[in-house]
Short mmCIF file of C-alpha atoms in Angstrom, two decimals:
data_model
loop_
_atom_site.label_atom_id
_atom_site.label_comp_id
_atom_site.label_asym_id
_atom_site.label_seq_id
_atom_site.Cartn_x
_atom_site.Cartn_y
_atom_site.Cartn_z
CA MET A 287 -9.56 16.41 -55.91
CA LYS A 288 -8.24 19.90 -55.49
CA LEU A 289 -11.08 20.68 -53.15
CA ALA A 290 -10.36 17.66 -51.00
CA LEU A 291 -6.72 18.63 -50.73
CA ALA A 292 -7.61 22.14 -49.72
CA SER A 293 -10.02 21.01 -47.06
CA SER A 294 -7.59 18.46 -45.65
CA SER A 295 -4.86 21.06 -45.37
CA ALA A 296 -7.36 23.35 -43.68
CA SER A 297 -8.17 20.66 -41.15
CA VAL A 298 -4.47 20.13 -40.51
CA GLU A 299 -4.25 23.86 -39.96
CA SER A 300 -7.14 23.84 -37.50
CA ALA A 301 -5.75 20.78 -35.72
CA ARG A 302 -2.51 22.63 -35.22
CA LYS A 303 -4.32 25.60 -33.76
CA GLN A 304 -6.50 23.49 -31.51
CA PRO A 305 -5.29 23.77 -27.92
CA ALA A 306 -4.13 20.59 -26.19
CA ILE A 307 -6.26 21.47 -23.18
CA GLN A 308 -9.27 23.78 -23.08
CA VAL A 309 -10.72 24.63 -19.69
CA SER A 310 -13.82 26.80 -20.00
CA ASN A 311 -15.88 28.22 -17.18
CA LEU A 312 -14.88 25.44 -14.82
CA SER A 313 -16.50 25.57 -11.40
CA ILE A 314 -16.14 22.92 -8.75
CA VAL A 315 -18.33 22.71 -5.66
CA PHE A 316 -17.50 20.64 -2.60
CA ASP A 317 -19.99 19.36 -0.06
CA THR A 318 -18.75 20.11 3.44
CA ASN A 319 -20.45 19.63 6.79
CA ARG A 320 -21.33 23.33 6.77
CA GLY A 321 -23.00 23.13 3.38
CA GLN A 322 -21.48 23.66 -0.02
CA THR A 323 -18.28 25.52 -0.81
CA ILE A 324 -17.22 26.83 -4.17
CA ALA A 325 -13.66 25.53 -4.50
CA VAL A 326 -13.07 26.72 -8.04
CA ASP A 327 -15.04 29.58 -9.59
CA ARG A 328 -15.39 29.95 -13.37
CA VAL A 329 -11.82 29.23 -14.33
CA SER A 330 -10.93 29.33 -18.02
CA PHE A 331 -7.62 28.80 -19.75
CA ASP A 332 -6.12 27.07 -22.79
CA VAL A 333 -2.86 25.21 -23.05
CA ALA A 334 -1.19 24.99 -26.46
CA PRO A 335 0.26 21.67 -27.67
CA GLY A 336 3.75 21.21 -26.24
CA GLU A 337 3.37 24.12 -23.86
CA PHE A 338 4.55 23.97 -20.24
CA VAL A 339 2.12 25.76 -17.94
CA CYS A 340 2.57 26.16 -14.20
CA ILE A 341 -0.33 26.96 -11.88
CA VAL A 342 0.73 28.65 -8.64
CA GLY A 343 -1.36 29.71 -5.73
CA PRO A 344 -1.74 29.40 -1.96
CA SER A 345 -2.85 26.10 -0.47
CA GLY A 346 -6.59 25.66 -0.72
CA CYS A 347 -6.93 27.73 -3.91
CA GLY A 348 -8.18 24.73 -5.84
CA LYS A 349 -5.17 24.31 -8.12
CA SER A 350 -4.90 20.59 -7.43
CA THR A 351 -8.65 20.26 -7.89
CA VAL A 352 -8.39 21.84 -11.33
CA LEU A 353 -5.64 19.36 -12.20
CA ASN A 354 -7.64 16.38 -10.91
CA THR A 355 -10.59 17.48 -13.01
CA ILE A 356 -8.45 17.66 -16.15
CA ALA A 357 -7.26 14.16 -15.22
CA GLY A 358 -10.87 12.94 -15.02
CA LEU A 359 -10.51 12.00 -11.36
CA GLU A 360 -13.05 14.64 -10.31
CA VAL A 361 -16.25 15.82 -11.92
CA PRO A 362 -16.84 19.50 -12.71
CA PHE A 363 -19.89 21.21 -11.20
CA GLU A 364 -20.16 23.34 -14.32
CA GLY A 365 -18.03 24.10 -17.32
CA ASP A 366 -16.17 22.01 -19.82
CA ILE A 367 -12.77 20.40 -20.13
CA LEU A 368 -11.53 19.29 -23.51
CA VAL A 369 -8.27 17.44 -23.99
CA GLU A 370 -7.13 17.14 -27.60
CA GLY A 371 -10.61 18.27 -28.57
CA SER A 372 -12.61 15.62 -26.72
CA ARG A 373 -14.43 16.00 -23.43
CA VAL A 374 -12.94 14.39 -20.32
CA TYR A 375 -15.30 12.08 -18.41
CA SER A 376 -12.88 9.77 -16.66
CA PRO A 377 -9.15 9.02 -16.55
CA ARG A 378 -7.75 8.25 -19.99
CA PRO A 379 -4.38 6.89 -21.07
CA ASP A 380 -3.44 9.90 -23.22
CA VAL A 381 -3.39 11.96 -20.01
CA GLY A 382 -0.65 11.01 -17.56
CA MET A 383 -0.38 12.18 -13.98
CA VAL A 384 2.36 12.50 -11.37
CA PHE A 385 1.14 13.08 -7.82
CA GLN A 386 2.80 14.77 -4.85
CA GLN A 387 3.47 11.33 -3.38
CA PRO A 388 5.04 8.83 -5.80
CA HIS A 389 2.27 6.26 -5.16
CA LEU A 390 4.43 3.47 -6.58
CA PHE A 391 3.08 -0.06 -6.33
CA PRO A 392 5.20 -1.38 -3.44
CA TRP A 393 4.98 -5.00 -4.63
CA LYS A 394 6.38 -4.23 -8.07
CA SER A 395 9.99 -3.60 -9.01
CA VAL A 396 10.93 -0.32 -10.69
CA ARG A 397 10.69 -1.99 -14.10
CA ARG A 398 7.31 -3.61 -13.40
CA ASN A 399 5.95 -0.33 -12.00
CA ILE A 400 6.83 1.49 -15.20
CA ALA A 401 5.64 -1.41 -17.39
CA HIS A 402 2.24 -1.44 -15.61
CA GLY A 403 0.59 1.15 -17.90
CA PRO A 404 1.63 -0.46 -21.20
CA ARG A 405 0.58 -3.88 -19.82
CA MET A 406 -2.85 -2.52 -18.95
CA LEU A 407 -3.17 -1.15 -22.48
CA GLY A 408 -2.62 -4.65 -23.85
CA LYS A 409 1.09 -4.65 -24.66
CA SER A 410 2.99 -7.93 -24.23
CA ARG A 411 5.34 -8.30 -21.27
CA THR A 412 8.39 -8.08 -23.57
CA GLU A 413 7.14 -4.90 -25.25
CA ALA A 414 6.19 -3.31 -21.92
CA ASN A 415 9.58 -4.16 -20.41
CA ALA A 416 11.37 -2.65 -23.40
CA ILE A 417 9.42 0.58 -22.96
CA ALA A 418 10.20 0.52 -19.24
CA ASP A 419 13.93 -0.04 -19.80
CA ASP A 420 14.10 2.95 -22.18
CA LEU A 421 12.45 5.18 -19.60
CA ILE A 422 14.62 3.81 -16.78
CA ALA A 423 17.67 4.85 -18.77
CA MET A 424 16.08 8.25 -19.45
CA VAL A 425 15.57 8.98 -15.74
CA GLY A 426 19.01 7.59 -14.86
CA LEU A 427 17.96 4.60 -12.74
CA LYS A 428 19.53 1.74 -14.71
CA ARG A 429 21.16 0.29 -11.58
CA PHE A 430 17.80 0.18 -9.82
CA ALA A 431 15.64 -1.45 -12.50
CA ASP A 432 15.01 -4.52 -10.34
CA ALA A 433 14.88 -2.68 -7.01
CA TYR A 434 11.65 -2.31 -5.03
CA PRO A 435 10.29 1.16 -4.21
CA ASN A 436 10.92 0.95 -0.45
CA THR A 437 14.67 0.72 -1.13
CA LEU A 438 14.74 4.00 -3.10
CA SER A 439 15.12 7.59 -1.87
CA GLY A 440 12.22 10.03 -2.24
CA GLY A 441 13.79 11.68 -5.28
CA MET A 442 14.41 8.34 -7.00
CA GLN A 443 10.84 7.22 -6.25
CA GLN A 444 9.49 10.38 -7.86
CA ARG A 445 11.68 9.78 -10.92
CA VAL A 446 10.12 6.33 -11.21
CA ALA A 447 6.66 7.90 -10.88
CA ILE A 448 7.47 10.30 -13.73
CA ALA A 449 8.80 7.48 -15.91
CA ARG A 450 5.70 5.43 -15.11
CA ALA A 451 3.42 8.31 -16.16
CA LEU A 452 5.36 8.65 -19.42
CA ALA A 453 5.19 4.94 -20.29
CA ASN A 454 1.81 5.28 -21.99
CA GLN A 455 3.24 8.15 -24.09
CA PRO A 456 0.60 10.62 -22.88
CA ARG A 457 -0.13 13.71 -24.98
CA VAL A 458 -0.71 15.61 -21.75
CA LEU A 459 1.29 15.23 -18.54
CA LEU A 460 -0.25 16.59 -15.33
CA MET A 461 2.03 17.13 -12.34
CA ASP A 462 0.61 17.92 -8.90
CA GLU A 463 3.39 19.41 -6.75
CA PRO A 464 5.59 16.45 -7.67
CA PHE A 465 8.67 17.87 -5.93
CA GLY A 466 6.81 19.32 -2.93
CA ALA A 467 7.89 16.56 -0.55
CA LEU A 468 11.59 16.65 -1.52
CA ASP A 469 14.44 18.53 0.14
CA ALA A 470 15.82 21.67 -1.52
CA GLN A 471 18.89 20.07 -3.16
CA THR A 472 16.98 17.11 -4.58
CA ARG A 473 14.25 19.44 -5.74
CA ALA A 474 16.72 21.58 -7.77
CA VAL A 475 18.20 18.46 -9.39
CA MET A 476 14.71 17.16 -10.20
CA GLN A 477 13.75 20.47 -11.80
CA ASP A 478 16.80 20.30 -14.06
CA ASN A 479 16.01 16.66 -14.88
CA LEU A 480 12.45 17.57 -15.78
CA LEU A 481 13.62 20.40 -18.06
CA GLU A 482 15.93 17.99 -19.87
CA LEU A 483 13.25 15.33 -20.09
CA ARG A 484 10.73 17.82 -21.40
CA ASP A 485 12.87 18.58 -24.46
CA ARG A 486 12.75 14.91 -25.35
CA ILE A 487 9.14 13.91 -24.72
CA LYS A 488 7.22 16.75 -26.42
CA ALA A 489 4.20 16.37 -24.17
CA THR A 490 2.01 19.23 -23.04
CA ILE A 491 2.65 19.75 -19.34
CA VAL A 492 0.51 21.35 -16.63
CA PHE A 493 2.44 21.61 -13.38
CA VAL A 494 0.92 22.70 -10.08
CA THR A 495 3.12 24.17 -7.35
CA HIS A 496 3.04 26.76 -4.58
CA ASP A 497 6.68 27.63 -5.20
CA ILE A 498 6.92 30.70 -7.46
CA ASP A 499 10.61 30.04 -8.24
CA GLU A 500 9.85 26.52 -9.38
CA ALA A 501 7.05 27.84 -11.58
CA ILE A 502 9.19 30.46 -13.34
CA VAL A 503 12.17 28.12 -13.86
CA LEU A 504 10.01 25.47 -15.48
CA ALA A 505 7.15 27.16 -17.30
CA ASP A 506 6.44 28.89 -20.58
CA ARG A 507 3.49 30.50 -18.84
CA VAL A 508 2.52 30.89 -15.19
CA LEU A 509 -1.11 31.10 -14.05
CA ILE A 510 -1.43 32.72 -10.65
CA MET A 511 -4.52 31.67 -8.68
CA SER A 512 -6.22 33.19 -5.65
CA ALA A 513 -7.96 31.30 -2.91
CA GLY A 514 -11.53 31.34 -1.62
CA PRO A 515 -12.96 30.81 -4.22
CA GLY A 516 -10.24 29.68 -6.61
CA ARG A 517 -9.84 32.05 -9.55
CA ILE A 518 -7.11 32.86 -12.00
CA LEU A 519 -5.66 36.26 -11.04
CA ARG A 520 -3.04 36.75 -13.70
CA GLU A 521 -1.18 35.04 -16.52
CA VAL A 522 2.53 35.70 -16.76
CA ALA A 523 4.39 34.67 -19.92
CA VAL A 524 7.89 33.47 -19.08
CA LYS A 525 10.06 34.51 -22.00
CA LEU A 526 13.29 33.06 -20.64
CA PRO A 527 15.63 31.32 -23.11
CA ARG A 528 15.66 27.52 -23.37
CA PRO A 529 17.34 25.19 -22.67
CA ARG A 530 17.16 26.35 -19.07
CA SER A 531 18.43 25.14 -15.78
CA SER A 532 17.80 26.25 -12.22
CA SER A 533 20.95 28.41 -12.43
CA ILE A 534 18.82 30.98 -14.25
CA MET A 535 17.42 31.99 -10.87
CA VAL A 536 20.11 34.66 -10.35
CA GLU A 537 19.71 36.43 -13.72
CA PRO A 538 18.21 39.99 -13.65
CA ILE A 539 15.53 39.07 -16.22
CA TYR A 540 14.45 36.23 -13.96
CA LEU A 541 14.33 38.44 -10.91
CA SER A 542 12.17 41.07 -12.61
CA LEU A 543 9.72 38.33 -13.66
CA LYS A 544 9.65 37.05 -10.11
CA LYS A 545 8.98 40.56 -8.82
CA ASP A 546 5.98 40.88 -11.17
CA CYS A 547 4.55 37.63 -9.84
CA LEU A 548 5.23 38.49 -6.21
CA ASP A 549 3.51 41.89 -6.61
CA VAL A 550 0.35 40.14 -7.81
CA ILE A 551 0.50 37.63 -4.98
CA ARG A 552 1.19 40.28 -2.35
CA ALA A 553 -1.68 42.51 -3.52
CA GLU A 554 -4.03 39.52 -3.41
CA GLY A 555 -2.75 38.48 -0.02
CA LEU A 556 -3.40 41.97 1.37
CA ARG A 557 -6.88 42.04 -0.16
CA ALA A 558 -7.75 38.68 1.37
CA PHE A 559 -6.32 39.76 4.73
CA ASN A 560 -8.30 43.03 4.80
CA GLN A 561 -11.45 41.22 3.73
CA SER A 562 -11.17 38.72 6.56
CA ASP A 563 -10.42 41.62 8.93
CA ALA A 564 -13.55 43.56 7.86
CA SER A 565 -15.92 40.63 8.15
CA MET B 701 29.05 4.87 -3.74
CA GLN B 702 30.95 2.92 -1.12
CA ASP B 703 30.30 -0.82 -1.06
CA GLY B 704 29.67 -2.75 2.14
CA THR B 705 33.09 -4.32 2.63
CA SER B 706 35.13 -1.15 2.22
CA ALA B 707 32.77 0.69 4.59
CA ARG B 708 33.20 -2.08 7.15
CA LEU B 709 36.96 -1.91 6.70
CA GLU B 710 36.98 1.82 7.27
CA ILE B 711 34.87 1.52 10.41
CA ALA B 712 37.19 -1.22 11.67
CA LEU B 713 40.25 0.98 11.04
CA ARG B 714 38.75 4.01 12.74
CA THR B 715 37.68 2.07 15.83
CA ASP B 716 40.85 -0.05 16.15
CA GLY B 717 39.00 -3.14 14.99
CA ARG B 718 36.48 -3.15 17.79
CA GLY B 719 33.61 -2.02 15.59
CA ARG B 720 31.06 -1.88 18.36
CA ARG B 721 31.41 -0.80 21.93
CA PRO B 722 32.83 -3.84 23.74
CA ASP B 723 30.30 -3.90 26.60
CA SER B 724 27.39 -4.07 24.12
CA ALA B 725 28.94 -7.17 22.51
CA ARG B 726 29.41 -8.79 25.93
CA LEU B 727 25.81 -8.03 26.87
CA ARG B 728 24.58 -9.60 23.65
CA ARG B 729 26.56 -12.80 24.32
CA LEU B 730 25.18 -12.95 27.86
CA ASN B 731 21.63 -12.62 26.51
CA ILE B 732 22.14 -15.51 24.09
CA LEU B 733 23.55 -17.67 26.88
CA VAL B 734 20.63 -16.94 29.23
CA GLY B 735 18.18 -17.62 26.39
CA ALA B 736 19.77 -21.03 25.73
CA LEU B 737 19.57 -21.91 29.43
CA SER B 738 15.91 -20.88 29.85
CA LEU B 739 14.23 -24.20 28.98
CA PRO B 740 16.77 -26.58 30.61
CA LEU B 741 16.63 -24.49 33.81
CA PHE B 742 12.85 -24.57 33.90
CA ILE B 743 12.68 -28.33 33.23
CA GLY B 744 15.38 -29.04 35.83
CA LEU B 745 13.52 -27.02 38.44
CA TRP B 746 10.28 -28.84 37.61
CA GLU B 747 12.01 -32.22 38.03
CA LEU B 748 13.41 -31.16 41.43
CA VAL B 749 10.12 -29.80 42.74
CA SER B 750 8.19 -32.91 41.62
CA ARG B 751 10.64 -35.29 43.24
CA SER B 752 11.19 -33.22 46.39
CA GLY B 753 8.18 -34.78 48.12
CA THR B 754 6.47 -31.45 48.76
CA VAL B 755 3.92 -32.10 46.01
CA ASN B 756 1.89 -35.15 45.02
CA MET B 757 3.87 -36.86 42.27
CA VAL B 758 0.76 -38.45 40.77
CA LEU B 759 -0.85 -35.06 40.17
CA PHE B 760 2.39 -33.24 39.35
CA PRO B 761 4.68 -35.75 37.64
CA PRO B 762 8.26 -34.74 36.79
CA PRO B 763 9.34 -34.19 33.16
CA THR B 764 11.01 -37.62 33.01
CA VAL B 765 7.67 -39.31 33.76
CA VAL B 766 5.91 -37.09 31.22
CA ALA B 767 8.53 -37.99 28.60
CA ALA B 768 8.08 -41.69 29.36
CA ALA B 769 4.30 -41.31 28.99
CA VAL B 770 4.71 -39.58 25.63
CA LEU B 771 7.10 -42.32 24.44
CA GLU B 772 4.59 -44.97 25.49
CA TRP B 773 1.85 -43.01 23.68
CA ILE B 774 3.94 -42.95 20.50
CA ARG B 775 4.88 -46.65 20.80
CA SER B 776 1.24 -47.69 21.21
CA GLY B 777 0.55 -46.25 17.74
CA GLN B 778 -2.22 -43.98 19.03
CA PHE B 779 -0.10 -40.84 18.89
CA LEU B 780 0.14 -40.71 15.10
CA GLY B 781 -3.62 -41.24 14.72
CA ASP B 782 -4.39 -38.56 17.31
CA LEU B 783 -1.95 -36.11 15.73
CA LEU B 784 -3.30 -36.66 12.23
CA ALA B 785 -6.92 -36.36 13.38
CA SER B 786 -6.21 -33.03 15.11
CA LEU B 787 -4.07 -31.66 12.30
CA PHE B 788 -6.72 -32.62 9.74
CA ARG B 789 -9.42 -30.72 11.68
CA VAL B 790 -7.24 -27.65 12.16
CA THR B 791 -5.95 -27.43 8.59
CA THR B 792 -9.21 -28.20 6.83
CA GLY B 793 -11.13 -25.81 9.08
CA PHE B 794 -8.47 -23.15 8.63
CA ILE B 795 -8.41 -23.43 4.85
CA VAL B 796 -12.21 -23.47 4.44
CA GLY B 797 -12.79 -20.69 7.01
CA GLY B 798 -9.91 -18.62 5.64
CA ALA B 799 -11.06 -18.95 2.03
CA LEU B 800 -14.65 -18.01 2.93
CA GLY B 801 -13.39 -15.11 5.06
CA ILE B 802 -11.20 -13.72 2.28
CA LEU B 803 -13.94 -14.12 -0.34
CA LEU B 804 -16.64 -12.41 1.71
CA GLY B 805 -14.20 -9.80 3.04
CA ILE B 806 -13.40 -8.77 -0.53
CA LEU B 807 -17.10 -8.64 -1.42
CA THR B 808 -18.12 -6.56 1.61
CA GLY B 809 -14.99 -4.41 1.41
CA GLN B 810 -15.46 -3.66 -2.26
CA PHE B 811 -19.23 -3.36 -2.67
CA PRO B 812 -21.09 -1.13 -0.16
CA ILE B 813 -24.43 -2.79 -1.00
CA ILE B 814 -23.14 -6.25 -0.01
CA SER B 815 -21.56 -4.74 3.09
CA SER B 816 -24.88 -3.15 4.09
CA LEU B 817 -26.55 -6.53 3.67
CA LEU B 818 -24.05 -8.73 5.53
CA SER B 819 -21.97 -6.60 7.92
CA PRO B 820 -24.68 -6.07 10.58
CA LEU B 821 -25.28 -9.83 10.73
CA PHE B 822 -21.56 -10.66 10.89
CA HIS B 823 -20.93 -8.07 13.58
CA ILE B 824 -23.62 -9.65 15.77
CA LEU B 825 -22.40 -13.23 15.23
CA ARG B 826 -18.67 -12.44 15.46
CA PRO B 827 -18.35 -11.73 19.21
CA ILE B 828 -20.09 -14.98 20.25
CA PRO B 829 -17.28 -17.31 21.44
CA PRO B 830 -17.19 -20.39 19.16
CA ILE B 831 -17.21 -22.62 22.28
CA ALA B 832 -20.75 -21.42 23.01
CA PHE B 833 -21.85 -23.17 19.82
CA VAL B 834 -20.77 -26.61 21.04
CA PRO B 835 -24.23 -27.63 22.38
CA ILE B 836 -26.08 -26.67 19.22
CA VAL B 837 -23.37 -28.19 17.03
CA ILE B 838 -23.84 -31.50 18.86
CA LEU B 839 -27.59 -31.27 18.26
CA TRP B 840 -27.05 -30.53 14.58
CA PHE B 841 -24.13 -32.75 13.68
CA GLY B 842 -23.81 -35.22 16.54
CA LEU B 843 -20.21 -36.34 17.14
CA SER B 844 -19.37 -36.31 13.40
CA GLU B 845 -16.33 -34.68 11.84
CA THR B 846 -18.63 -32.13 10.16
CA GLY B 847 -19.51 -30.64 13.53
CA LYS B 848 -15.86 -30.27 14.50
CA LEU B 849 -14.98 -28.67 11.18
CA PHE B 850 -17.97 -26.36 11.56
CA LEU B 851 -16.60 -25.06 14.87
CA VAL B 852 -13.10 -24.44 13.50
CA VAL B 853 -14.45 -22.82 10.32
CA TRP B 854 -16.73 -20.62 12.42
CA GLY B 855 -13.85 -19.43 14.58
CA VAL B 856 -11.51 -18.76 11.67
CA PHE B 857 -14.06 -17.17 9.34
CA PHE B 858 -14.96 -14.04 11.29
CA THR B 859 -11.39 -13.02 12.07
CA VAL B 860 -10.32 -13.43 8.46
CA TRP B 861 -13.47 -11.77 7.14
CA LEU B 862 -13.01 -8.69 9.32
CA SER B 863 -9.32 -8.22 8.56
CA THR B 864 -9.91 -8.68 4.82
CA HIS B 865 -12.84 -6.26 4.89
CA ILE B 866 -10.74 -3.63 6.68
CA GLY B 867 -7.74 -4.33 4.43
CA VAL B 868 -9.76 -3.82 1.25
CA GLN B 869 -11.20 -0.57 2.60
CA LYS B 870 -7.80 0.71 3.68
CA VAL B 871 -6.10 0.20 0.33
CA ASP B 872 -4.21 3.42 -0.39
CA ARG B 873 -6.53 5.65 -2.49
CA GLY B 874 -3.40 7.12 -4.04
CA LEU B 875 -2.45 3.74 -5.51
CA ILE B 876 -5.93 3.35 -6.97
CA ARG B 877 -5.83 6.83 -8.51
CA ALA B 878 -2.36 6.17 -9.93
CA ALA B 879 -3.58 2.87 -11.39
CA LEU B 880 -6.65 4.57 -12.88
CA MET B 881 -4.43 7.18 -14.55
CA LEU B 882 -2.34 4.39 -16.06
CA GLY B 883 -5.40 2.91 -17.76
CA THR B 884 -6.07 0.03 -15.35
CA PRO B 885 -9.59 -1.23 -16.18
CA ARG B 886 -11.98 -1.32 -13.22
CA ARG B 887 -12.33 -5.09 -13.42
CA GLN B 888 -8.56 -5.58 -13.24
CA MET B 889 -8.22 -3.18 -10.32
CA LEU B 890 -9.15 -5.97 -7.89
CA GLN B 891 -6.36 -8.37 -8.80
CA GLU B 892 -3.74 -5.73 -9.67
CA ILE B 893 -4.16 -3.31 -6.77
CA VAL B 894 -6.89 -4.07 -4.22
CA LEU B 895 -5.93 -7.67 -3.37
CA LEU B 896 -2.23 -6.90 -3.04
CA GLY B 897 -2.91 -3.66 -1.19
CA ALA B 898 -5.09 -5.55 1.32
CA LEU B 899 -2.67 -8.48 1.60
CA PRO B 900 -0.80 -7.24 4.69
CA TYR B 901 -4.11 -7.05 6.59
CA ILE B 902 -5.30 -10.41 5.26
CA VAL B 903 -2.07 -12.06 6.37
CA VAL B 904 -2.38 -10.61 9.89
CA GLY B 905 -5.95 -11.90 10.06
CA LEU B 906 -4.88 -15.35 8.91
CA ARG B 907 -2.09 -15.48 11.46
CA THR B 908 -4.47 -14.60 14.30
CA ALA B 909 -6.79 -17.28 12.93
CA VAL B 910 -4.03 -19.92 13.28
CA SER B 911 -4.23 -19.71 17.07
CA ILE B 912 -8.02 -19.36 17.00
CA SER B 913 -8.24 -22.60 15.03
CA PHE B 914 -6.40 -24.36 17.87
CA TYR B 915 -8.72 -22.86 20.52
CA THR B 916 -11.75 -24.09 18.62
CA LEU B 917 -10.11 -27.48 18.10
CA VAL B 918 -10.02 -27.89 21.88
CA ALA B 919 -13.73 -27.12 22.16
CA ALA B 920 -14.53 -29.43 19.26
CA GLU B 921 -12.60 -32.41 20.65
CA LEU B 922 -13.78 -31.95 24.26
CA ALA B 923 -17.35 -32.06 22.95
CA GLY B 924 -16.76 -35.68 22.01
CA ALA B 925 -14.46 -37.37 19.55
CA PHE B 926 -12.87 -40.73 18.81
CA ALA B 927 -9.31 -39.55 18.24
CA GLY B 928 -7.28 -36.37 18.59
CA ILE B 929 -4.71 -34.80 20.88
CA VAL B 930 -7.27 -33.06 23.10
CA TYR B 931 -9.51 -36.15 23.10
CA ARG B 932 -6.52 -38.18 24.38
CA ILE B 933 -5.85 -35.57 27.08
CA GLU B 934 -9.41 -35.99 28.30
CA ILE B 935 -9.20 -39.81 28.32
CA ALA B 936 -5.87 -39.70 30.18
CA GLN B 937 -7.38 -37.33 32.72
CA GLN B 938 -10.22 -39.78 33.41
CA ASN B 939 -7.61 -42.53 34.01
CA LEU B 940 -5.50 -40.25 36.21
CA GLN B 941 -2.60 -40.60 33.74
CA THR B 942 -1.31 -37.14 34.56
CA GLY B 943 1.93 -37.75 32.62
CA GLN B 944 0.02 -38.23 29.39
CA VAL B 945 -2.21 -35.22 30.14
CA MET B 946 0.88 -33.04 30.43
CA GLY B 947 2.47 -34.68 27.40
CA GLY B 948 -0.69 -33.88 25.43
CA LEU B 949 -0.57 -30.27 26.54
CA ALA B 950 3.09 -30.02 25.55
CA THR B 951 2.30 -31.56 22.15
CA LEU B 952 -0.53 -29.09 21.62
CA GLY B 953 1.77 -26.21 22.56
CA LEU B 954 4.49 -27.48 20.28
CA ILE B 955 2.33 -27.96 17.18
CA SER B 956 0.59 -24.61 17.51
CA PHE B 957 4.00 -22.98 18.05
CA ILE B 958 5.35 -24.65 14.90
CA ALA B 959 2.21 -23.69 12.96
CA ASP B 960 2.60 -20.07 14.01
CA ARG B 961 6.33 -19.98 13.12
CA LEU B 962 5.67 -21.57 9.74
CA PHE B 963 2.92 -19.09 9.06
CA ALA B 964 5.11 -16.15 10.10
CA ALA B 965 7.82 -17.31 7.70
CA LEU B 966 5.26 -17.75 4.94
CA ALA B 967 3.78 -14.31 5.65
CA GLU B 968 7.19 -12.68 5.39
CA ARG B 969 7.59 -14.15 1.92
CA THR B 970 4.08 -13.23 0.80
CA VAL B 971 4.29 -9.61 1.91
CA TRP B 972 7.99 -9.17 1.17
CA TRP B 973 7.69 -5.44 0.43
CA ARG B 974 6.76 -4.63 4.02
#
């Protein structure tokens, strides 16, 4: 009896230490018309449960590809991806995703869009609608519950997309430049909304962006990637106090963090430039 | 947020109640007036030209004679039979051809192996004008209804098949990825995403097929029939009843116009998110 107790508490301990996402030695190869290209080259990183990680890098560095592979939408060439300890083969409901475009179903109202996931997982219409209504309130769209996507602004559509991804209560939320297509004001508001939301949902979040400011405001940790082939250059821990808002962007501690990141990016940019010059 | 009425009020106040520039309102009224006069003007002119003596009234009867011929046609009881016979051919052919087109379009659009099997064949058969099949259809089916339906189905099928096939292939990949991430099972993807995503294309194909079904109806009835609007036009032509010929043409124009309008209204409801 005693033994059993001890072992069960040990397994609880190990479960707590187990990362939410483990990416090990991930390489992704694309077939192009000029042969094969290595898009992502031996990338490894862990994300702790509840952690908010941002991946930044220039366009074409493979950051979205890494995210799609964690989502199960793309297949790794080599390496392993474990989510909550089990290997990812295909999309799964405990991993949610928000894309750069909202990709809302145009023939469904806001409520039916958000209820889609729970419906597909076998919940009744009443249950699914209740879940949707809670999330609609959470993203502040109560007045638009019965509206159709084409009547909403870009920011509102992306809020619906986030609520829809949360409806299946994913353990992991993947976000692929979700605010990239929004104007600067909307983007700042959305970042603050996401920070608020994050305190309530307790999901592990991996967020891809090319905006270094966005990454530092949001993340616990920033992974900086280089292009051609995609590699992780540096990890920067963001030890800024929470709760945060985008107003932190003028604080000295923020600016020194940003300088660290920019130095890495600039050095890499110069290296890439000189390399292309030499060849 | 400002609601509609108070916004309108404010605009009215700021523009002294004119709202729009006055000349644009006048122009709009003029356009409506000209539009309302279009048909009466045309018919009046036709009447004058026919009765002026410069043309042969037997070959080019005035609208009043045409109207009298149509009235006579209706009173004889033949009109209803002709109308029903033509409408039956068009609707049945449209429904059968449309249903087959949608079904096969989904299959070839969704499964590359079925597309590889059927698409080459369909692409060779599709450009042949349905009218060219009249001789062989007469050999196969004689003057039966089956032959006429075959022609209409043939004409409708390829248009609907192609637009459905393209629609299914053009369904936004982003929607499919989003649906996959939300746990949509592969077998439910068709009804939840693919069909609705392809619907705008399917509806356009069906609408084009409405007019095609009338073209093929003409071929089918000219090939030999015992009732029908086009059949009656042909009979009237042989008897030099030019009034009834023109009345038949007008009827054909009117019913295909109504069919198209009805379909457009239906399409707007079906694809309301567009």
